[in-house]
PDB file of C-alpha atoms and ligand atoms in Angstrom:
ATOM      1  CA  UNK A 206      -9.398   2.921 -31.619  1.00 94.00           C
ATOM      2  CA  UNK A 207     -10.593  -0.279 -33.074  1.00 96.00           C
ATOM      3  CA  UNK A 208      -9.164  -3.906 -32.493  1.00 96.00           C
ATOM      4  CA  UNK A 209      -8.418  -6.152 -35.549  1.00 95.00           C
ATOM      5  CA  UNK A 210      -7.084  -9.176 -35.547  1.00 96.00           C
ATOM      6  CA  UNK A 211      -3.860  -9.635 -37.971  1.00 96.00           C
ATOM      7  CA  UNK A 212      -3.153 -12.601 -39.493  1.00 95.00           C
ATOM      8  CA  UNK A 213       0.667 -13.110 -39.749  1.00 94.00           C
ATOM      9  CA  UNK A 214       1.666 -15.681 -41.542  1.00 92.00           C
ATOM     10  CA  UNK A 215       2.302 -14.716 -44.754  1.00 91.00           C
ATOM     11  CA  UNK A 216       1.844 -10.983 -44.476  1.00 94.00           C
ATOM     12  CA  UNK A 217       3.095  -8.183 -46.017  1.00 96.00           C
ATOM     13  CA  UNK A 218       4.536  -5.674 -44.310  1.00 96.00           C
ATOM     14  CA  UNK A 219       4.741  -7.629 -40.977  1.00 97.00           C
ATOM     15  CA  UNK A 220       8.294  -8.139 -39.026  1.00 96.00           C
ATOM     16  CA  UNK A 221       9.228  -9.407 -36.470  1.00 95.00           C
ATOM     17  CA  UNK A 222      12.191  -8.096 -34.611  1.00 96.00           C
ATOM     18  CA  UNK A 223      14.711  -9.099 -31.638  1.00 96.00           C
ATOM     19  CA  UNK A 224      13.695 -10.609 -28.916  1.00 97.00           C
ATOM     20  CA  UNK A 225      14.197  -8.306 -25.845  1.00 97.00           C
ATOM     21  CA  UNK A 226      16.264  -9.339 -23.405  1.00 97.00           C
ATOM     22  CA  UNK A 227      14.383  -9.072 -19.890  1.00 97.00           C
ATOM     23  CA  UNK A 228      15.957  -9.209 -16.544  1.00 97.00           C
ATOM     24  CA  UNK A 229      13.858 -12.099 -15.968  1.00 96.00           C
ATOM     25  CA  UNK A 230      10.664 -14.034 -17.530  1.00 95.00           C
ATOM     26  CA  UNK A 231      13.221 -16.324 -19.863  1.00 94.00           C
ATOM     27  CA  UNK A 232      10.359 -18.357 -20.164  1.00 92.00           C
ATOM     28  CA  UNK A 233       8.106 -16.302 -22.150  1.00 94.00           C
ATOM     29  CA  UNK A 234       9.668 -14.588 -24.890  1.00 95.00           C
ATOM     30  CA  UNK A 235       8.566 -10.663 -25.623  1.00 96.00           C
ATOM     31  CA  UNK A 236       9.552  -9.562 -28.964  1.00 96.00           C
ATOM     32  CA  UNK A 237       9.440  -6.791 -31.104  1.00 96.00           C
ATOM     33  CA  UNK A 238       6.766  -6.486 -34.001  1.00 96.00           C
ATOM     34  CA  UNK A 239       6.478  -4.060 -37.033  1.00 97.00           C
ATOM     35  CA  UNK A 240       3.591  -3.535 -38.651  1.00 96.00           C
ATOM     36  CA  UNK A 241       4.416  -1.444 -42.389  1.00 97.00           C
ATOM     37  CA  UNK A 242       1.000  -0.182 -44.547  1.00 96.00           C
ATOM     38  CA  UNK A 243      -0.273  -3.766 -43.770  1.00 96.00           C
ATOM     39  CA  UNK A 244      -3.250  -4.004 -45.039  1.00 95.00           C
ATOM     40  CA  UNK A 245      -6.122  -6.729 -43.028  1.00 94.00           C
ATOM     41  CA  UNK A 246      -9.546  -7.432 -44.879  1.00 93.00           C
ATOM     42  CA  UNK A 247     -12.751  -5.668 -43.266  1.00 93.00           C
ATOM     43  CA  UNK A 248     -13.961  -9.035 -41.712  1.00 95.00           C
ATOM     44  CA  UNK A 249     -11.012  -8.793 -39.297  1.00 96.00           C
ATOM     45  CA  UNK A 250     -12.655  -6.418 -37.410  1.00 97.00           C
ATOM     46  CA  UNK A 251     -13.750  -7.289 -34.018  1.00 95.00           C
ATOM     47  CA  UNK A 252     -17.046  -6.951 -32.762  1.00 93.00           C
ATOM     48  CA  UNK A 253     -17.691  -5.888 -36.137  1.00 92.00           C
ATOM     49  CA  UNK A 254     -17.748  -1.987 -35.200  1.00 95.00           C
ATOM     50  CA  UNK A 255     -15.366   0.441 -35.585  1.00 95.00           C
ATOM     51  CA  UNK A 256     -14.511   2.748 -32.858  1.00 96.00           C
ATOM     52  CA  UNK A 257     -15.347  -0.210 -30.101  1.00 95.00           C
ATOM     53  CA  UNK A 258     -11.964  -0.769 -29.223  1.00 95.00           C
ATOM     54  CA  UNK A 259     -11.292   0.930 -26.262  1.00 93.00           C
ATOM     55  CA  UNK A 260     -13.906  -0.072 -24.902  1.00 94.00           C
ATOM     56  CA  UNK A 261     -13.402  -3.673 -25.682  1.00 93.00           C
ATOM     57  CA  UNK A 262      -9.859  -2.763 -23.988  1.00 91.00           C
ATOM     58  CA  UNK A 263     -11.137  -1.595 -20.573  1.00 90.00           C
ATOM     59  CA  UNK A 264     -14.159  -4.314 -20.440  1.00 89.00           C
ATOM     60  CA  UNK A 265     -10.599  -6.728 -19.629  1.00 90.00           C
ATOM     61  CA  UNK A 266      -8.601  -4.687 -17.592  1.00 93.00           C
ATOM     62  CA  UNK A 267     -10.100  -5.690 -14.044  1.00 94.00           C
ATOM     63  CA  UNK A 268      -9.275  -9.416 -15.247  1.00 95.00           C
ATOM     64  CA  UNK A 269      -6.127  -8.423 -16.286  1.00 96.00           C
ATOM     65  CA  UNK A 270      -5.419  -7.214 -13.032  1.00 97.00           C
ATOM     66  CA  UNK A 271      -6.240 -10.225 -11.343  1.00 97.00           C
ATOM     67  CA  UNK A 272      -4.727 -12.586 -12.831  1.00 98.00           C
ATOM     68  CA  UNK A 273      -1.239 -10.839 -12.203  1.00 98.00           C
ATOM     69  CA  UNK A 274      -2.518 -10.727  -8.398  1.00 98.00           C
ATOM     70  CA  UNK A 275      -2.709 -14.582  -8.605  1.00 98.00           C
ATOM     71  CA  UNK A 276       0.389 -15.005  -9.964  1.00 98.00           C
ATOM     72  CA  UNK A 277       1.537 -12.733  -7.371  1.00 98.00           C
ATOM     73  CA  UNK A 278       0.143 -14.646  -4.476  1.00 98.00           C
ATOM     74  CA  UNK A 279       1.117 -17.878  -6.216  1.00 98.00           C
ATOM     75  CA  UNK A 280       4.917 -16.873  -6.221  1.00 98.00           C
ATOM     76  CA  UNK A 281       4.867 -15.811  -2.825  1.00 98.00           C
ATOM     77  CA  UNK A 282       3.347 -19.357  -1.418  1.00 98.00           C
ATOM     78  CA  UNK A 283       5.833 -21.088  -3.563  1.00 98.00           C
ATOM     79  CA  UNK A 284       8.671 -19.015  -2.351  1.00 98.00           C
ATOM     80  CA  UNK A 285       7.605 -19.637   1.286  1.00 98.00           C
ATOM     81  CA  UNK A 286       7.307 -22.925   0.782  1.00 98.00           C
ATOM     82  CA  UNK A 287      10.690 -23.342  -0.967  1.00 98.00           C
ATOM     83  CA  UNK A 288      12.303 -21.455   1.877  1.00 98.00           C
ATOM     84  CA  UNK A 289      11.127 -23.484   4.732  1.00 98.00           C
ATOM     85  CA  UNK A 290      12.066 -26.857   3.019  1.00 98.00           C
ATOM     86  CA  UNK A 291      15.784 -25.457   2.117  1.00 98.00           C
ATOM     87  CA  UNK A 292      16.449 -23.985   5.685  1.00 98.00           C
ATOM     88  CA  UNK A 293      14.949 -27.344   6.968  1.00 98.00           C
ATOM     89  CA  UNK A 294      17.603 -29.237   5.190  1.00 97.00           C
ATOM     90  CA  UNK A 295      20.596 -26.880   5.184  1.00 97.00           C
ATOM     91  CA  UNK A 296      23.271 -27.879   8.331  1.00 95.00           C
ATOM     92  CA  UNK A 297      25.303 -24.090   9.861  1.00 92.00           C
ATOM     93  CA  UNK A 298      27.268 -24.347  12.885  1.00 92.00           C
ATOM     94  CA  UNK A 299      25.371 -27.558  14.238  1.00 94.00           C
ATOM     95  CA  UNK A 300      22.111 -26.147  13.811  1.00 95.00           C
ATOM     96  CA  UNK A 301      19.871 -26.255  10.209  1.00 97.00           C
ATOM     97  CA  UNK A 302      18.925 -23.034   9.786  1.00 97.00           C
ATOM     98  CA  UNK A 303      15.488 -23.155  10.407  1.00 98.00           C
ATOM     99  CA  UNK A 304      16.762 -23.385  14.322  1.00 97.00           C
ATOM    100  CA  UNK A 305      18.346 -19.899  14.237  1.00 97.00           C
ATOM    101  CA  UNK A 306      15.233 -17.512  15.388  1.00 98.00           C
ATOM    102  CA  UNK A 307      15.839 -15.680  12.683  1.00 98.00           C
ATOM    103  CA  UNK A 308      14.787 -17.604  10.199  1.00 98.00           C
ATOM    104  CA  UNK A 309      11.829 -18.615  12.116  1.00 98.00           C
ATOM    105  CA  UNK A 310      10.913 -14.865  12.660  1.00 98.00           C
ATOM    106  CA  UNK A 311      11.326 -14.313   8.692  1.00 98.00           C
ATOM    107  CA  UNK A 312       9.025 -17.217   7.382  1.00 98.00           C
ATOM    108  CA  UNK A 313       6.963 -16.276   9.836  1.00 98.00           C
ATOM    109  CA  UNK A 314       6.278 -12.794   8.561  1.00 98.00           C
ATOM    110  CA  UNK A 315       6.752 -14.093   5.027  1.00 98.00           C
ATOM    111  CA  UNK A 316       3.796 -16.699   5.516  1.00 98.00           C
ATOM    112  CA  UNK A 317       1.737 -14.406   7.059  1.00 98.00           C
ATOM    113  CA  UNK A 318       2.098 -11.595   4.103  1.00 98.00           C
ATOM    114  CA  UNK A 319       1.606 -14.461   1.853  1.00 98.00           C
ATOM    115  CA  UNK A 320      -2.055 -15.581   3.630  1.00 98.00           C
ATOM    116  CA  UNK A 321      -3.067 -12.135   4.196  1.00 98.00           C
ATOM    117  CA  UNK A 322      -2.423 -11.701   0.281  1.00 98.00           C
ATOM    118  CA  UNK A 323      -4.249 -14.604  -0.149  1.00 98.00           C
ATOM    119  CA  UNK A 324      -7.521 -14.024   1.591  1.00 98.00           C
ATOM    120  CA  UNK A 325      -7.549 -10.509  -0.500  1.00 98.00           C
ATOM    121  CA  UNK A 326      -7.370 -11.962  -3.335  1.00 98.00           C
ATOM    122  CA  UNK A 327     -10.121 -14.722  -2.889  1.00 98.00           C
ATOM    123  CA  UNK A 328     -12.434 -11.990  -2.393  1.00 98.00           C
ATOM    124  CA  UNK A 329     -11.472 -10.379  -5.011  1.00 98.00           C
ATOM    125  CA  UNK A 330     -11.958 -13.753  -7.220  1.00 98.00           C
ATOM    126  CA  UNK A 331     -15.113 -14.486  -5.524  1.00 98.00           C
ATOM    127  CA  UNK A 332     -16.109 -10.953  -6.733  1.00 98.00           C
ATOM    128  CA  UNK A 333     -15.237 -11.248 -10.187  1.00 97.00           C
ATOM    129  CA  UNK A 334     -17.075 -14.484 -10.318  1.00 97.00           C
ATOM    130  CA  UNK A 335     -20.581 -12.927  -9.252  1.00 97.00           C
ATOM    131  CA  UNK A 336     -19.760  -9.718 -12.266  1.00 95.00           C
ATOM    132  CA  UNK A 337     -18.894  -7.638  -9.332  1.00 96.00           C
ATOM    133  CA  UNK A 338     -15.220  -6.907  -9.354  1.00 96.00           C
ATOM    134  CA  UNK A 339     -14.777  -3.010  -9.204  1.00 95.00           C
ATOM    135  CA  UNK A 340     -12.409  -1.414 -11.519  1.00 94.00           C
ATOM    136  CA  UNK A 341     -10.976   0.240  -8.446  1.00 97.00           C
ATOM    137  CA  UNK A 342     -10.768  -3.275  -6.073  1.00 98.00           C
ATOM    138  CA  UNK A 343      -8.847  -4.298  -9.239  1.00 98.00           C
ATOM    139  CA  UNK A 344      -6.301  -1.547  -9.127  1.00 98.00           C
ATOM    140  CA  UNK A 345      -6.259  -1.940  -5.397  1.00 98.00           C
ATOM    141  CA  UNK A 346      -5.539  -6.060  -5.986  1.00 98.00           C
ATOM    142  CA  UNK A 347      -2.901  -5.518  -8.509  1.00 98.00           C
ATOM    143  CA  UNK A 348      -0.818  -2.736  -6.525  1.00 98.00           C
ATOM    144  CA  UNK A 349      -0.371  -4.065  -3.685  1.00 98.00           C
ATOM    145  CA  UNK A 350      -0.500  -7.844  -4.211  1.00 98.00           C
ATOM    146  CA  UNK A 351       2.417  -7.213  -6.695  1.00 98.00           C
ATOM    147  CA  UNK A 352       4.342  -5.371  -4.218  1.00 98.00           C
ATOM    148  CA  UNK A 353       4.525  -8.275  -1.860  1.00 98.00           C
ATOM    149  CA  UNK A 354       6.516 -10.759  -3.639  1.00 98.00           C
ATOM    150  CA  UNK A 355       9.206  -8.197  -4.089  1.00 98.00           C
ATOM    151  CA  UNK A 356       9.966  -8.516  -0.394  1.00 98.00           C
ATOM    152  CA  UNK A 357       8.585 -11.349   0.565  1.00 98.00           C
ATOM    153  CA  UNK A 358      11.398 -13.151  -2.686  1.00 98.00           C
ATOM    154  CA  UNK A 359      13.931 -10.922  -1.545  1.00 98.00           C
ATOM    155  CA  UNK A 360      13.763 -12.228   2.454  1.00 98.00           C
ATOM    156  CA  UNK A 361      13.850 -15.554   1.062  1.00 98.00           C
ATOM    157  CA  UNK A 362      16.727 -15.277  -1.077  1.00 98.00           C
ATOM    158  CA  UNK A 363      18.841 -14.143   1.649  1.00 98.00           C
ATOM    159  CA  UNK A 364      17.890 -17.133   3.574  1.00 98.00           C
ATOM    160  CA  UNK A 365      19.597 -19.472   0.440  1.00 98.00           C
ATOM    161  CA  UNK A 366      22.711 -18.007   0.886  1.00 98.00           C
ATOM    162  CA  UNK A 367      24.588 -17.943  -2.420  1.00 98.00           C
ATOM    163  CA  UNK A 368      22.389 -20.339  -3.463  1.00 98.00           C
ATOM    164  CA  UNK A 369      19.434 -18.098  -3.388  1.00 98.00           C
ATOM    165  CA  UNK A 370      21.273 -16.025  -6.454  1.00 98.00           C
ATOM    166  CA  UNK A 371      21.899 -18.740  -8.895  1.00 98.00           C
ATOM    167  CA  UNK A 372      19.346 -19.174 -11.381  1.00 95.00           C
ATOM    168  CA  UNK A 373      19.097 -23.088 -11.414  1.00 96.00           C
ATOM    169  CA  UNK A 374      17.519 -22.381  -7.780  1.00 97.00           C
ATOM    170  CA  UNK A 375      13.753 -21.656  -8.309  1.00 97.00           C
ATOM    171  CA  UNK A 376      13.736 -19.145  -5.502  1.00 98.00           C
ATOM    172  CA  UNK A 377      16.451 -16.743  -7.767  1.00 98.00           C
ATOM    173  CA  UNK A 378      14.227 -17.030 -10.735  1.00 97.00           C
ATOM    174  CA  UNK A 379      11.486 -15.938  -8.798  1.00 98.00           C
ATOM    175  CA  UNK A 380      13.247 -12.817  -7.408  1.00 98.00           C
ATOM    176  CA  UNK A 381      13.912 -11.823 -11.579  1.00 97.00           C
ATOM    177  CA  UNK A 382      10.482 -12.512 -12.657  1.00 97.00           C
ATOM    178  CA  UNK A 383       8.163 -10.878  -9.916  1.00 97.00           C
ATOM    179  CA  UNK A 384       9.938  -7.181 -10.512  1.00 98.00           C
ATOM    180  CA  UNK A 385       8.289  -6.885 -13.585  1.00 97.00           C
ATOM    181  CA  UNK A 386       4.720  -7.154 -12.074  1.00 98.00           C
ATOM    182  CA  UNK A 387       4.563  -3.853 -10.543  1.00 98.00           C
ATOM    183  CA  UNK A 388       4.974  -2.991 -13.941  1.00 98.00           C
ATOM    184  CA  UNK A 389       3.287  -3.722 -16.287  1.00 97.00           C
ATOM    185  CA  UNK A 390      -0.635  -4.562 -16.631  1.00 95.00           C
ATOM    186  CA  UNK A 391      -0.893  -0.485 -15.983  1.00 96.00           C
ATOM    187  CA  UNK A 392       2.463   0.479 -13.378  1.00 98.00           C
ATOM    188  CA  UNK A 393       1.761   0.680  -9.382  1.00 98.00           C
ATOM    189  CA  UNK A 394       1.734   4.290  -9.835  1.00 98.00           C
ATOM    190  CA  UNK A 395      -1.204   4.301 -12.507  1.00 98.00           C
ATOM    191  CA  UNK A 396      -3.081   1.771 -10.128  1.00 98.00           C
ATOM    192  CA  UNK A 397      -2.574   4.281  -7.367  1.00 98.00           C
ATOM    193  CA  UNK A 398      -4.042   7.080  -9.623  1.00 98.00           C
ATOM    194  CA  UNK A 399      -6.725   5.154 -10.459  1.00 97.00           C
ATOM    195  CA  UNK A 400      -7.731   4.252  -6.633  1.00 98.00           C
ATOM    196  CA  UNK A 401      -7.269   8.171  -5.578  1.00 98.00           C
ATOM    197  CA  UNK A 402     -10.143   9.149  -8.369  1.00 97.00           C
ATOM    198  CA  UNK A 403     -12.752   6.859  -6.554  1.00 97.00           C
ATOM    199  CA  UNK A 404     -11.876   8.818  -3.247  1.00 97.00           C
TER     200      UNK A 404
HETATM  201  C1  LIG B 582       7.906  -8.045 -19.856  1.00 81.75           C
HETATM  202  C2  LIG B 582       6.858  -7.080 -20.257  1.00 81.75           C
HETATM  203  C3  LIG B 582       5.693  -7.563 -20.848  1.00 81.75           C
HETATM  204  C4  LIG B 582       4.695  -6.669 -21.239  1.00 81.75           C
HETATM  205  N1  LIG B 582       3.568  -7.180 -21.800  1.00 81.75           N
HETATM  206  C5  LIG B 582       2.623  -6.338 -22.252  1.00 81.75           C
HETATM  207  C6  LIG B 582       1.462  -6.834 -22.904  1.00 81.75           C
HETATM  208  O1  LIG B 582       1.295  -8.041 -23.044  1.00 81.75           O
HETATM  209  N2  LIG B 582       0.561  -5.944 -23.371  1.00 81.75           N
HETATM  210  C7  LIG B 582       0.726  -4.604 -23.213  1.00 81.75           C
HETATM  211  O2  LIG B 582      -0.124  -3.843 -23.648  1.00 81.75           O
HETATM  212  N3  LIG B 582       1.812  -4.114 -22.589  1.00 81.75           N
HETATM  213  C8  LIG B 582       2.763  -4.939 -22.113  1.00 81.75           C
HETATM  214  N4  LIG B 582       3.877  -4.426 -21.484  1.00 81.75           N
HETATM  215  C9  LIG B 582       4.013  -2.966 -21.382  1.00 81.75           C
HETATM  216  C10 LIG B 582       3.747  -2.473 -19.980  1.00 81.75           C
HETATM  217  O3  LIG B 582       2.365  -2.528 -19.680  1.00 81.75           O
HETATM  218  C11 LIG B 582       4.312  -1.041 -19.834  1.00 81.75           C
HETATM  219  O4  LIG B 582       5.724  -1.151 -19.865  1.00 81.75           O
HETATM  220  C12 LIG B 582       3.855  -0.377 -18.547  1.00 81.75           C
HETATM  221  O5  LIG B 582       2.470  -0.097 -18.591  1.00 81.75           O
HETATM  222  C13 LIG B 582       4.597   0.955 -18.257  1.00 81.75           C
HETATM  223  O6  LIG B 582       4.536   1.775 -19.387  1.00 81.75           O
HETATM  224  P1  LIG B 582       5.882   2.364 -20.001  1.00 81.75           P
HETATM  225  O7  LIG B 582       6.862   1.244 -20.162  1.00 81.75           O
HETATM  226  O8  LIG B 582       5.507   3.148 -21.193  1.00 81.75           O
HETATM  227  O9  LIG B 582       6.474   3.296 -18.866  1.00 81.75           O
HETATM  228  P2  LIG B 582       6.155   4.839 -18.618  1.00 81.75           P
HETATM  229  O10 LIG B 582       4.701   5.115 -18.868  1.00 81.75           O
HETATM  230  O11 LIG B 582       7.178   5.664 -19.318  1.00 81.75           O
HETATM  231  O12 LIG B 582       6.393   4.919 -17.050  1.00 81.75           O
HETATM  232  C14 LIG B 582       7.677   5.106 -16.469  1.00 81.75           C
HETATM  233  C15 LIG B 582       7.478   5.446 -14.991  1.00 81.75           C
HETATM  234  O13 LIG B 582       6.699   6.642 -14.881  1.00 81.75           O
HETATM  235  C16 LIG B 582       5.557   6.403 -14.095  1.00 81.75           C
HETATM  236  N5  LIG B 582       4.404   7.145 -14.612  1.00 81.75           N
HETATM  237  C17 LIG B 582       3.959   7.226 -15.879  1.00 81.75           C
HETATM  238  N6  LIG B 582       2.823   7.953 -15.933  1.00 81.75           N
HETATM  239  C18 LIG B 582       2.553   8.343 -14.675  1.00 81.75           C
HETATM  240  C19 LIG B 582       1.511   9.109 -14.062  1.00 81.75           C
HETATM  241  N7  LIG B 582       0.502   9.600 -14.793  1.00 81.75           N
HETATM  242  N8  LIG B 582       1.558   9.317 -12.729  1.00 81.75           N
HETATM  243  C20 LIG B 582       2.583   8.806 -11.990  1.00 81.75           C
HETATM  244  N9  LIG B 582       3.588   8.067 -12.496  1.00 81.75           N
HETATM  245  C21 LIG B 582       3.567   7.835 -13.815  1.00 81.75           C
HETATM  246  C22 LIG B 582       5.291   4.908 -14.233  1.00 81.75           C
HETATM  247  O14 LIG B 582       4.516   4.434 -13.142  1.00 81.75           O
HETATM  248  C23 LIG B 582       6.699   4.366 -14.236  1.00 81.75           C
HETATM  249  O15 LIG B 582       7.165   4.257 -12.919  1.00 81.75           O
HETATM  250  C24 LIG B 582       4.864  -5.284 -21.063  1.00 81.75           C
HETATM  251  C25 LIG B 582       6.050  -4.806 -20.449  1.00 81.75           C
HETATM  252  C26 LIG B 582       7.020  -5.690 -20.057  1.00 81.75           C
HETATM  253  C27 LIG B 582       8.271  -5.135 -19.402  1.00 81.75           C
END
């Protein structure tokens, strides 16, 4: 395997197709490309050796990883925060419904998955910044920080109401576009694989 970079513009052979439509993510398109006998000059090779690009693959992965843990913790702070401001504001039977012990209960687990989450992944940051971040703390990171906001989104939609499902609420758009982390960037499962070979 070898990486080479492609210049489109202008390039024979290259299409691009329909744009897939995702459950969620409207804001980043993901299309499909084809890629007939194009042919790329020899310069367009990177790193300048062939065969490197596996290699050059996996030397990103751990990254990878973590940056779809941030984004993971991010959504889950935001979606706590979101919460406790609606249920704050929003008037049921005399009460808002931040009053209801219920809610209080729920953003009170929520926040706490959210800063347990949190401290993880610092470490893990802190890690990566000294060179130190372990393919397998990676896997670990991206499992199970992407897991979170599934649940975490979920018990916060069902505190909007009906307003937690329409998409003009940010809390709805959130539930669509965390599914897709435990995913891609190598699927939960493959993370878990990758953990149990280190045991
Ligand atoms: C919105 C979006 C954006 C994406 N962006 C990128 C991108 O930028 N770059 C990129 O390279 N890819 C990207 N992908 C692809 C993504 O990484 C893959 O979809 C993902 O790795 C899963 O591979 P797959 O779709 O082939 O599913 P499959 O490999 O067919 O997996 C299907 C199911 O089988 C399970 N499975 C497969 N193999 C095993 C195993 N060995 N043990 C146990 N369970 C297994 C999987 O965990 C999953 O649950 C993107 C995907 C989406 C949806």
């Amino acid at each position: 395997v070898s990486l080479v970079v492609v210049e489109t513009a202008d390039c024979a052979g290259f299409v691009r197709g329909r744009i897939l439509d995702k459950v969620g993510q409207h804001g980043a398109d993901t299309s499909e490309l084809f890629f007939d006998d194009v042919r790329v000059p020899i310069d367009n090779l990177l790193g300048g050796v062939e065969g490197q690009g596996f290699g050059q693959l996996m030397t990103q992965l751990a990254q990878e990883r973590l940056i779809i843990g941030v984004t993971a913790v991010a959504t889950m702070e935001s979606a706590v925060d979101e919460t406790v401001a609606y249920v704050k504001s929003r008037e049921a039977f005399g009460h808002t419904l931040f009053d209801f012990q219920n809610t209080k209960f729920t953003l009170a687990e929520c926040q706490t998955t959210a800063h347990v989450a949190r401290v993880f992944l610092d470490s893990c940051i802190e890690r990566h910044l000294r060179g130190e971040l372990d393919s397998t703390t990676a896997a670990m990171a991206k499992w199970w920080l992407t897991e979170q906001p599934c649940q975490v989104v979920d018990r916060c939609v069902q505190l909007f109401g009906g307003y937690g499902y329409m998409r003009e609420y940010p809390i709805a758009r959130m539930f669509a576009d965390s599914r897709v982390q435990k995913i891609y960037g190598g699927s939960n499962e493959i993370m878990k694989d990758l953990i149990a070979r280190s045991l």
